[in-house]
Coordinates of C-alpha atoms in Angstrom, one line a residue:
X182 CA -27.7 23.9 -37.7
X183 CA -25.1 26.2 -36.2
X184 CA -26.0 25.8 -32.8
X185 CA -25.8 21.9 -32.9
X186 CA -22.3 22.4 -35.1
X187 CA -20.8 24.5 -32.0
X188 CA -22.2 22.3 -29.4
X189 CA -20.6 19.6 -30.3
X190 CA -16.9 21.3 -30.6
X191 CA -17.3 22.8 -26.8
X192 CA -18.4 19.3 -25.7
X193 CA -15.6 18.0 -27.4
X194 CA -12.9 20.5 -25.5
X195 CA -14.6 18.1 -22.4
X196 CA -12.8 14.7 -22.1
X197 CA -16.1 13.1 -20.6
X198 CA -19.1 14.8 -22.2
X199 CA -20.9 11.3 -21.6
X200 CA -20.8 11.4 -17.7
X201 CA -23.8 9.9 -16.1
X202 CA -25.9 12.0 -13.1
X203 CA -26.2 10.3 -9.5
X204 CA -29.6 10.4 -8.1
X205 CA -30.0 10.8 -4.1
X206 CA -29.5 13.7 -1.4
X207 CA -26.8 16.1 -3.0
X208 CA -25.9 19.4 -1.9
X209 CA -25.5 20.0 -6.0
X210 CA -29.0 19.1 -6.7
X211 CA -30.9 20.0 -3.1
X212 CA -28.8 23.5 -2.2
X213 CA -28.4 26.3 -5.0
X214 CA -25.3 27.8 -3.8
X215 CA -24.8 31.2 -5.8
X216 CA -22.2 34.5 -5.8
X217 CA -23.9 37.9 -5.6
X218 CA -21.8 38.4 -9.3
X219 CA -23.6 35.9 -11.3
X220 CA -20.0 35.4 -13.5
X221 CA -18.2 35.3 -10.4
X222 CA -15.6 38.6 -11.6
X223 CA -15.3 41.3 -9.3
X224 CA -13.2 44.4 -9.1
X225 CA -10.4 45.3 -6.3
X226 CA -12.7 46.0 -3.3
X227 CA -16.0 44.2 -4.2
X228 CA -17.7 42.5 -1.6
X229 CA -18.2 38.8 -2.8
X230 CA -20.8 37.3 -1.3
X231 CA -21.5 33.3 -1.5
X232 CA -25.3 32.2 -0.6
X233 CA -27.1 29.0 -0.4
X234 CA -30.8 28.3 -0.8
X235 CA -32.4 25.0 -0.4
X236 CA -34.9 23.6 -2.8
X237 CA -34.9 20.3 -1.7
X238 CA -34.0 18.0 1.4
X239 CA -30.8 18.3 2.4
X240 CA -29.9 17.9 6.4
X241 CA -26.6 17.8 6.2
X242 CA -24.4 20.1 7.8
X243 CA -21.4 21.8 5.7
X244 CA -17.5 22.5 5.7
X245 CA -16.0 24.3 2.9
X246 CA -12.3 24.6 1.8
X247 CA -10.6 28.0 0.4
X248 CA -8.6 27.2 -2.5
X249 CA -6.5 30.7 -3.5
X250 CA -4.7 30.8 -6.3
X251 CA -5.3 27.0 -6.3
X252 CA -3.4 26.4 -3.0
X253 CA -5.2 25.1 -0.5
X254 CA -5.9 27.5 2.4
X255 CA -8.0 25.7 5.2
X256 CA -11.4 23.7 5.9
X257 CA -14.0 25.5 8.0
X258 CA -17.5 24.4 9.0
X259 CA -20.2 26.2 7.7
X260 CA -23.2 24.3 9.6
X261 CA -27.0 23.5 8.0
X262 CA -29.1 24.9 5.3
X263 CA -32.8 25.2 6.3
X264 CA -33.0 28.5 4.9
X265 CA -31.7 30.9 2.5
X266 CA -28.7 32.0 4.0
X267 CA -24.7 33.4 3.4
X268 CA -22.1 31.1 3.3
X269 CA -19.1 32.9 2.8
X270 CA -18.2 37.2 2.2
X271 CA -14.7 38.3 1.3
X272 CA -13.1 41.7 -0.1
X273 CA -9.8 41.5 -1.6
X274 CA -7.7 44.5 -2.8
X275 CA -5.5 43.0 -5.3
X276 CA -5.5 40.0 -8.2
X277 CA -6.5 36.4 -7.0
X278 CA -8.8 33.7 -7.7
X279 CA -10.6 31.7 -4.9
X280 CA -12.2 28.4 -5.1
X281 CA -14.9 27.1 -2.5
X282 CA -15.4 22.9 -2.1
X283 CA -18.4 22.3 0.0
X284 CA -18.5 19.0 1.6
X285 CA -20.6 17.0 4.5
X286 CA -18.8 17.9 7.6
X287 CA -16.2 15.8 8.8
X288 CA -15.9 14.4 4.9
X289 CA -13.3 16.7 3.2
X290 CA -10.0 14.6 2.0
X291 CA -6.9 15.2 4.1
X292 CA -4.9 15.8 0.7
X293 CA -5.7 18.1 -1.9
X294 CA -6.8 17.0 -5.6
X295 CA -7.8 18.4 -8.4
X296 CA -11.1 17.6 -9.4
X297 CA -14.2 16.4 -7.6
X298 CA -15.6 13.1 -8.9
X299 CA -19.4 13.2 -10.3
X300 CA -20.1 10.7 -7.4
X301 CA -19.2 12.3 -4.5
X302 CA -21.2 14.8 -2.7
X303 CA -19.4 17.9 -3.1
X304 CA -19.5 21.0 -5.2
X305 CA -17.4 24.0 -6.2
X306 CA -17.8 27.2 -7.1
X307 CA -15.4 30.0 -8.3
X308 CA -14.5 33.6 -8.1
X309 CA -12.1 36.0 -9.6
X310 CA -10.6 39.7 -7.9
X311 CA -9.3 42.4 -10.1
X312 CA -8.3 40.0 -13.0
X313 CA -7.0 42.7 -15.3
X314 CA -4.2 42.8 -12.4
X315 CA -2.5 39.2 -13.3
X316 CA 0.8 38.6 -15.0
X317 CA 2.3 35.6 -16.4
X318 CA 4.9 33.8 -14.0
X319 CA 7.6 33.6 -16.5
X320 CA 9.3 36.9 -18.0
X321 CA 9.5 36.6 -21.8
X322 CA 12.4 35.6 -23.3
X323 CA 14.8 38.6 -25.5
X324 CA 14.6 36.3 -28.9
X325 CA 11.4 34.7 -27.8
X326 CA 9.8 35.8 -31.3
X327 CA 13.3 35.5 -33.3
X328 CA 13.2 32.0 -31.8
X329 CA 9.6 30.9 -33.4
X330 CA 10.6 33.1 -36.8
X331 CA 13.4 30.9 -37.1
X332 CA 11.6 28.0 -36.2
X333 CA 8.8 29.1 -39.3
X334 CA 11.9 29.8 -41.6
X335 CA 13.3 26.0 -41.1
X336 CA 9.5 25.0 -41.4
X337 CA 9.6 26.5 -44.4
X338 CA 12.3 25.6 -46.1
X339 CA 11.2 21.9 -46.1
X340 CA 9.0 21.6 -49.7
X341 CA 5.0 21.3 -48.9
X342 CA 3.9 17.8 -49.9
X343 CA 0.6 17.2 -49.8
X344 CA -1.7 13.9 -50.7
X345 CA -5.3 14.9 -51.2
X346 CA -8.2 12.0 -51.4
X347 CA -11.6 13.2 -52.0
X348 CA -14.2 11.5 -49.3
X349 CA -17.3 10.1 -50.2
X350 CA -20.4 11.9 -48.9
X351 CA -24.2 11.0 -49.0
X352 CA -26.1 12.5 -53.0
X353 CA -27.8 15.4 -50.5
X354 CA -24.6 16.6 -48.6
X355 CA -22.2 16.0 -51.9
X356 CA -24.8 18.5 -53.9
X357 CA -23.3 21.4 -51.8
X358 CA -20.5 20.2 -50.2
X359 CA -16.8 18.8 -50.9
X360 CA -14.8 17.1 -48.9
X361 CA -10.9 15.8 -49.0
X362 CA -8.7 13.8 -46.6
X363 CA -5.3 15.5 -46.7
X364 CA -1.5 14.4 -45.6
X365 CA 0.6 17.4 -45.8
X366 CA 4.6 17.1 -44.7
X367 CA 5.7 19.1 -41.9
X368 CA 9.2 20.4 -40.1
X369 CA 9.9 16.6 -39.4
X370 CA 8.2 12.8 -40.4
X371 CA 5.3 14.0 -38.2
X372 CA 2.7 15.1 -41.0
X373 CA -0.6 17.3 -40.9
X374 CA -3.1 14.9 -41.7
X375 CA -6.9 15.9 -41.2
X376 CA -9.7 16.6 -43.5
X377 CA -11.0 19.9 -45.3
X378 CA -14.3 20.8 -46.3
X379 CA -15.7 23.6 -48.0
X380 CA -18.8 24.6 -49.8
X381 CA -19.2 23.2 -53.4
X382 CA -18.2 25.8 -56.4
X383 CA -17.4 28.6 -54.4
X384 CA -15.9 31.5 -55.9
X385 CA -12.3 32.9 -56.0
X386 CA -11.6 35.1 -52.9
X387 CA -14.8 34.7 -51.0
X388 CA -14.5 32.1 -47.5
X389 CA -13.2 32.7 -44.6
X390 CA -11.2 30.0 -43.4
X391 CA -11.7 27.8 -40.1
X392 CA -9.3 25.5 -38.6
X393 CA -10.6 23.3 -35.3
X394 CA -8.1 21.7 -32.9
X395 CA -8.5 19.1 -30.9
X396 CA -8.0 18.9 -27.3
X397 CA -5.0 16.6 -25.9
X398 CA -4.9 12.8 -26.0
X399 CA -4.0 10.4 -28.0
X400 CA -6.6 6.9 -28.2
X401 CA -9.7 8.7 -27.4
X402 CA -12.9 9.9 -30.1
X403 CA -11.9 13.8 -28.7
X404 CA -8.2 13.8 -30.1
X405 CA -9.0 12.7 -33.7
X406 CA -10.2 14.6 -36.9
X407 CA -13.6 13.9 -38.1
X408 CA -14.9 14.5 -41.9
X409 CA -18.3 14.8 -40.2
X410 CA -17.2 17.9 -38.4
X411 CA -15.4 19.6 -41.2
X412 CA -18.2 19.1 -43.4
X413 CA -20.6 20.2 -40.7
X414 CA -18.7 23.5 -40.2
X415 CA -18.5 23.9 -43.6
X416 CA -22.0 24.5 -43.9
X417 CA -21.4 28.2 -41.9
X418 CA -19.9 29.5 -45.3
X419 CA -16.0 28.4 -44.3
X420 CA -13.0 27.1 -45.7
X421 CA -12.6 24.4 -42.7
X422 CA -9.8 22.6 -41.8
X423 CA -9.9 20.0 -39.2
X424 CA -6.8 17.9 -37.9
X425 CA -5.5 16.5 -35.2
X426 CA -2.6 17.5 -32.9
X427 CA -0.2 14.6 -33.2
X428 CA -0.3 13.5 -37.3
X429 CA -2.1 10.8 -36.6
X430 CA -3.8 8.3 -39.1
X431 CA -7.5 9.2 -40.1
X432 CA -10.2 6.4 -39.1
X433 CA -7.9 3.9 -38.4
X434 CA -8.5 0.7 -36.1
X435 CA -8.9 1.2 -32.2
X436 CA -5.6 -0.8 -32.1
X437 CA -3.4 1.9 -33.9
X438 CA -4.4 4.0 -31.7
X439 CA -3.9 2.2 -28.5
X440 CA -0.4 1.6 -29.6
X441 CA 0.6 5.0 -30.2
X442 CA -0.9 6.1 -26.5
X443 CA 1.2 3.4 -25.2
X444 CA 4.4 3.5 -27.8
X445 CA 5.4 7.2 -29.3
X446 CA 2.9 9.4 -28.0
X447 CA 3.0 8.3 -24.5
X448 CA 3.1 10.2 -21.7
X449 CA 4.1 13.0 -24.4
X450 CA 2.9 16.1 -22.2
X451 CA 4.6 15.2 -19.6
X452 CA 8.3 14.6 -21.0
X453 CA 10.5 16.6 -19.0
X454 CA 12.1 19.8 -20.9
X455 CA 16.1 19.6 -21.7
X456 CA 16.3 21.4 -25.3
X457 CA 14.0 23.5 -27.2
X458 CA 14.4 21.2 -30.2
X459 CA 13.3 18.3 -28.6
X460 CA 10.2 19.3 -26.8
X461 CA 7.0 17.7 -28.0
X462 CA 5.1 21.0 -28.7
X463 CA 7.7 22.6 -30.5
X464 CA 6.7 20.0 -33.9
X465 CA 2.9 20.5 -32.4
X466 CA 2.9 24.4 -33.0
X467 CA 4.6 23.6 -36.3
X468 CA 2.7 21.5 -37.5
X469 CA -0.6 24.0 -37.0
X470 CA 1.5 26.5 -39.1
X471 CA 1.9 24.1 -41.7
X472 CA -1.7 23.6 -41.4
X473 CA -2.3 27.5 -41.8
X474 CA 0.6 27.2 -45.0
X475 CA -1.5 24.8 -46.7
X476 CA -4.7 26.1 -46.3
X477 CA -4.0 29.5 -47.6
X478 CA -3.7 28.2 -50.9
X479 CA -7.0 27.3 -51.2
X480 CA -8.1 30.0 -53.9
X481 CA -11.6 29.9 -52.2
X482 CA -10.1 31.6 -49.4
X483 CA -10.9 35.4 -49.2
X484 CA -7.7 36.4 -48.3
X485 CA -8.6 37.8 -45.1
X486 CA -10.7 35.9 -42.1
X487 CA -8.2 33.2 -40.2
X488 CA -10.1 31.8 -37.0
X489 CA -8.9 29.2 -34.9
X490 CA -10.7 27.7 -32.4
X491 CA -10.5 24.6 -30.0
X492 CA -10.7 23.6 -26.2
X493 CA -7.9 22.8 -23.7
X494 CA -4.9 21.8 -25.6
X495 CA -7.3 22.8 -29.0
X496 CA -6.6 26.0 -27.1
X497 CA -3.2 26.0 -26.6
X498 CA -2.5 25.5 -30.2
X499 CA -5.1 28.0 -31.2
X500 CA -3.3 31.2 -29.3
X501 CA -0.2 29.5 -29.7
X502 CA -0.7 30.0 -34.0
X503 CA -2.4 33.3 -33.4
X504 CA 0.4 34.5 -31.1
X505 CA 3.3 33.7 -34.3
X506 CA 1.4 34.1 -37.0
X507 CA -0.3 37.5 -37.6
X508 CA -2.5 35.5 -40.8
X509 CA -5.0 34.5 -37.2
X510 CA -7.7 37.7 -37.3
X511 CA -10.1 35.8 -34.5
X512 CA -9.3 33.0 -32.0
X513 CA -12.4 31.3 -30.0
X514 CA -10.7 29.3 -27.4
X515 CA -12.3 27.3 -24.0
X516 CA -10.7 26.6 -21.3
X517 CA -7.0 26.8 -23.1
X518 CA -4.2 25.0 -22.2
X519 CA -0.8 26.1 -21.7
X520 CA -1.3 29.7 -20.6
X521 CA 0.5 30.3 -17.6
X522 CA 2.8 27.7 -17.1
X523 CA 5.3 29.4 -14.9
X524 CA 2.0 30.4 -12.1
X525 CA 4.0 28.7 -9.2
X526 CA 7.1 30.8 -9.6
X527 CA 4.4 33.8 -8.3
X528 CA 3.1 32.0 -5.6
X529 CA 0.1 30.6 -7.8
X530 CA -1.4 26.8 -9.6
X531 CA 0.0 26.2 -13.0
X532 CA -1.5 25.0 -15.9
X533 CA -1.6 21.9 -17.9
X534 CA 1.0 20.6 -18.9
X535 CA 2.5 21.7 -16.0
X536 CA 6.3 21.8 -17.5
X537 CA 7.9 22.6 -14.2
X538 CA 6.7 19.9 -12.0
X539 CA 7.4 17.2 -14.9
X540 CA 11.1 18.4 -15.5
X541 CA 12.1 17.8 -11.6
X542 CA 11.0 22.0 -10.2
X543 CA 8.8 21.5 -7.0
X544 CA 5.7 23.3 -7.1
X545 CA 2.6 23.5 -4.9
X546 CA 1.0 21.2 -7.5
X547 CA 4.0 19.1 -7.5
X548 CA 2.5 16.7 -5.3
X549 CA -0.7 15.8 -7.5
X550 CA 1.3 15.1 -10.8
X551 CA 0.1 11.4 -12.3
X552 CA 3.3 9.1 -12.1
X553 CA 6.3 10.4 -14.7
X554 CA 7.2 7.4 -17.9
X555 CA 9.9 10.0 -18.6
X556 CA 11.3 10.7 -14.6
X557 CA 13.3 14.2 -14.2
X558 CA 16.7 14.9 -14.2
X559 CA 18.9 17.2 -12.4
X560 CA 19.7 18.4 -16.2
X561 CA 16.1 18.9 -16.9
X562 CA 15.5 20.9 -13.5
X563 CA 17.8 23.2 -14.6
X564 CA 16.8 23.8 -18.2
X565 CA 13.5 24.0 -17.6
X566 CA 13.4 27.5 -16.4
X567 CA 15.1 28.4 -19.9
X568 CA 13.0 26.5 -21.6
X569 CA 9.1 26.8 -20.8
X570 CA 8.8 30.4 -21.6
X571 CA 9.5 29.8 -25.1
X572 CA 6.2 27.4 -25.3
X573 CA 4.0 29.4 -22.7
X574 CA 0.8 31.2 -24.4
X575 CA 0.6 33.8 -22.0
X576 CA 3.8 34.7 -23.6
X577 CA 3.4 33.6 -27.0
X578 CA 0.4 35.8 -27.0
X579 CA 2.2 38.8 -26.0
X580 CA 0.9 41.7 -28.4
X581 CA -1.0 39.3 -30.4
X582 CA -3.6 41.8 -32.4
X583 CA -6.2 39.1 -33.1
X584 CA -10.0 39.2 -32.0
X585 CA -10.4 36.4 -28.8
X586 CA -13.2 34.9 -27.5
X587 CA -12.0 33.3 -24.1
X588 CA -14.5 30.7 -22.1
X589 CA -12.6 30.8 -18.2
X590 CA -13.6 28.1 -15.8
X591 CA -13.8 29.6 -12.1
X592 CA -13.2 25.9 -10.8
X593 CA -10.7 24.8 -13.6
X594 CA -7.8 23.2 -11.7
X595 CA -6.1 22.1 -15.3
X596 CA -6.0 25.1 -16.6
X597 CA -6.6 27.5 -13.7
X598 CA -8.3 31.2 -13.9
X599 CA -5.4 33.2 -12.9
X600 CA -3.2 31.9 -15.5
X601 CA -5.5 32.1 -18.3
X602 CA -6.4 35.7 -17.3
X603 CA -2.5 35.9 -17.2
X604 CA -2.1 35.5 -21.0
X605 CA -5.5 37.3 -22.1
X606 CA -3.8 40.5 -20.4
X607 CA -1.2 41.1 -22.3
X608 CA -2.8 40.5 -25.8
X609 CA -3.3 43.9 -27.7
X610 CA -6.3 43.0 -29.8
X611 CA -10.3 43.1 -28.5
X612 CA -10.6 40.1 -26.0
X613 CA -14.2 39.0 -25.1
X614 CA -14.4 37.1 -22.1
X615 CA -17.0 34.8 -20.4
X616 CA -16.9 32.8 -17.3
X617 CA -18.4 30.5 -15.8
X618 CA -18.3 30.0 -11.5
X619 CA -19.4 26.4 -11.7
X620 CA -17.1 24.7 -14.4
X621 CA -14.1 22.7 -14.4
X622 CA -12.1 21.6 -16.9
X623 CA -15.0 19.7 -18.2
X624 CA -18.2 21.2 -19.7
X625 CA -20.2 18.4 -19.2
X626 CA -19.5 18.9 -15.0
X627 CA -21.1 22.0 -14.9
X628 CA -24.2 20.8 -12.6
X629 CA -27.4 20.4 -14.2
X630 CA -29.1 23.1 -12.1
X631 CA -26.5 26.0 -13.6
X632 CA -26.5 24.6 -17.1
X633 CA -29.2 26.5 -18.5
X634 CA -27.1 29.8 -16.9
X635 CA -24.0 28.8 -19.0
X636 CA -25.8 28.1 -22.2
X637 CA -27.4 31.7 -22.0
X638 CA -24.3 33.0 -20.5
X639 CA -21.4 31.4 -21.9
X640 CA -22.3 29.4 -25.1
X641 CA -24.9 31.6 -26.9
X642 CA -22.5 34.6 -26.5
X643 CA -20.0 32.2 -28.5
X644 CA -22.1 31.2 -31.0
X645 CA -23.2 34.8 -31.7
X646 CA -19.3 35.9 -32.0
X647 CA -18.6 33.4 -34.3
X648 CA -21.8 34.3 -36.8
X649 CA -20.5 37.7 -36.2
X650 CA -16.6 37.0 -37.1
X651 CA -17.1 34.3 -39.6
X652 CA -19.9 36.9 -41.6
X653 CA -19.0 39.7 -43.5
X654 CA -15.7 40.9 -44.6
X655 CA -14.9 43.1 -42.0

């Protein structure tokens, strides 16, 4: 049962676990293109090495595109694979991350993007150099900490109300499980609202507690808190907490959620930055300490064992609440969201929600922002600089003694390598890290040849450090 349980949360840090597979001549399906380091990290001085073998018929001569650091460096030809052959060798001294799009010759867009469509013929594959050598883009603010304390304190100082309804399960579930929908008022009119489940008639002081987040959106089955989950988590021996990112109704109609993607919560990541108060994440981090607040009461709860987990944005909030809150003892996060948003002010890609380009800053990545609801303002270009460090993770996590678990895509243009690596580098607790060359921001991408290599690789690993972390007291 655990393995299915996990499954389903890493698929659900993928917007489009439900993409279908194109049949045909592919260079994904008829080349196995591979990196002499299986997980694609090398130190200072390695020699990478990047080979292709054919298993089936492909006659198609090649170019291929360097991506460092996410810029865009140049398109080469690479000619035919008839035989098992190298590709591509490079040796770098210092930090970087390089990217490598294959294409049919004469077939590689003029314009960089960020991802490659599950239609085309084209694949990527990722390296890292020296990783332990990256630093965020922004410097941390003086009162960055003061700043979120205060923050907590004002939380705080608003009365917890919470609404609690008990939710109906089937005679065989129900005999060892309960489960509750729960409101609970935050720092504004925004509530937590999400559902706990824990198992039946557990004794004082003996869960550890587990709160999922979800990755961002607003209208779609990813973004919402599920009683199914909770309860299915529940089953590891946890106090689980599952809510959703914006307050949102439980199980309402597809309508009510369509109207908040188009009405309050649109375009909500992308709102460019002119006060610290009024940026959309500020309440979003608040409300996951809230969450944390609430939970803690549960007398079930041992007292000890916090973990957070969640994918992309899920991730953001996750090391955002370990990184202020020292109740977090274990983080499990995939590709997260929000570490390293300052990248381009060192030359490299930033990550998702990309604060500078959306507040009017001009970026390398500038260019491939989706259209603005909220446009910049000369005010916001100015304030952003001030501002975006206070809600970067890589900052946030700054001497954060938690235990992490870190899936890194080496082809994640949302949340790009170097800037993840950015943030894990300056936490002070163990970090275990996996990555993965072939995957995007998407799990479900990952080509079907390499899949079986990132379940052995990448997921299994997971699963075994959350039966580890989530067993006994430590």
């Amino acid at each position: 049962m655990l393995k299915r349980q996990i499954t389903m949360i890493v698929l659900a840090a993928g917007i489009t676990a439900g993409i279908p597979s194109f049949a045909g001549v592919r260079i994904d399906t008829d080349l196995r293109i591979e990196l002499n380091h299986a997980d694609g990290v090398y130190a200072a001085g390695d020699t990478v090495i990047v080979s292709a073998i054919p298993i089936g018929d492909y006659d198609k001569s090649l170019e291929m595109t360097v991506y460092e650091n996410g810029i865009r460096l140049l398109t080469t030809p690479v000619g035919r694979v008839d035989a098992p052959r190298t590709l591509y060798t490079d040796r770098r001294g210092k930090p970087v991350a390089v990217m490598l799009e294959f294409r049919p010759e004469g077939t590689t867009p003029r314009e960089h993007y960020f991802n490659v469509d599950q239609s085309e013929d084209a694949f990527r594959i990722g390296y890292v150099v020296a990783p332990d050598g990256f630093e965020p883009g922004f410097k941390a603010p003086s009162d960055l900490h003061r700043y979120w304390d205060s923050q907590i304190r004002k939380l705080r100082r608003r009365p917890m109300e919470a609404q609690v309804r008990p939710v109906v399960l089937d005679d065989d579930t129900a005999r060892h499980t309960e489960c509750y929908e729960v409101t609970v008022s935050s720092i504004d009119s925004i509530p937590v609202r999400g559902y706990v489940a824990k198992p039946r008639d557990a004794a004082p002081g003996t869960l550890p507690i587990l709160i999922k987040f979800h990755s961002a959106g607003v209208a779609g089955l990813w973004c919402r808190a599920k009683a199914g989950d909770a309860v299915e988590l529940s089953e590891m021996g946890a106090i689980v907490f599952d809510f959703n990112a914006h307050g949102m109704l439980n199980d309402a109609d597809e309508e009510y959620y369509r109207e908040l993607e188009n009405g309050r919560l649109l375009d909500y990541s992308g709102r460019p930055l002119e006060s610290r108060e009024d940026y959309y994440f500020r309440t979003m981090i608040l409300r996951a300490v809230r969450g944390l607040d609430y939970i803690t009461r549960d007398p079930a709860w041992d007292g000890e064992r916090v973990m957070v987990m969640g994918g992309s944005q899920g991730g953001a909030q996750s090391v955002a609440l370990a990184g202020i809150d020292s109740r977090v003892t274990d983080v499990v996060v995939t590709v997260p969201a929000m570490v390293g948003n300052g990248g381009a002010l060192l030359g490299r890609n930033d990550a998702w929600p990309w604060p500078l380009e959306h507040s009017g800053i001009q970026t390398p990545t500038s260019p491939y922002m989706d259209s603005q609801e909220f446009p910049a303002t000369a005010r916001s270009a100015r304030r952003v600089l001030e501002i975006a460090p206070y809600f970067d993770c890589a900052l946030l996590a700054g001497g954060c003694k938690a235990s992490f678990f870190v899936e890194i895509g080496l082809v994640d243009t949302c949340c790009p390598p170097s800037e993840v690596f950015s943030g894990i580098n300056v936490i002070t607790g163990p970090v275990q890290v996996v990555t993965c060359p072939y995957r995007n921001h998407w799990e479900a991408r990952v080509p079907e040849q390499y899949k079986d290599w990132w379940r052995t690789n990448v997921n299994n690993p997971r699963l075994k450090y959350i039966e580890q972390h989530l067993g006994a007291k430590r």
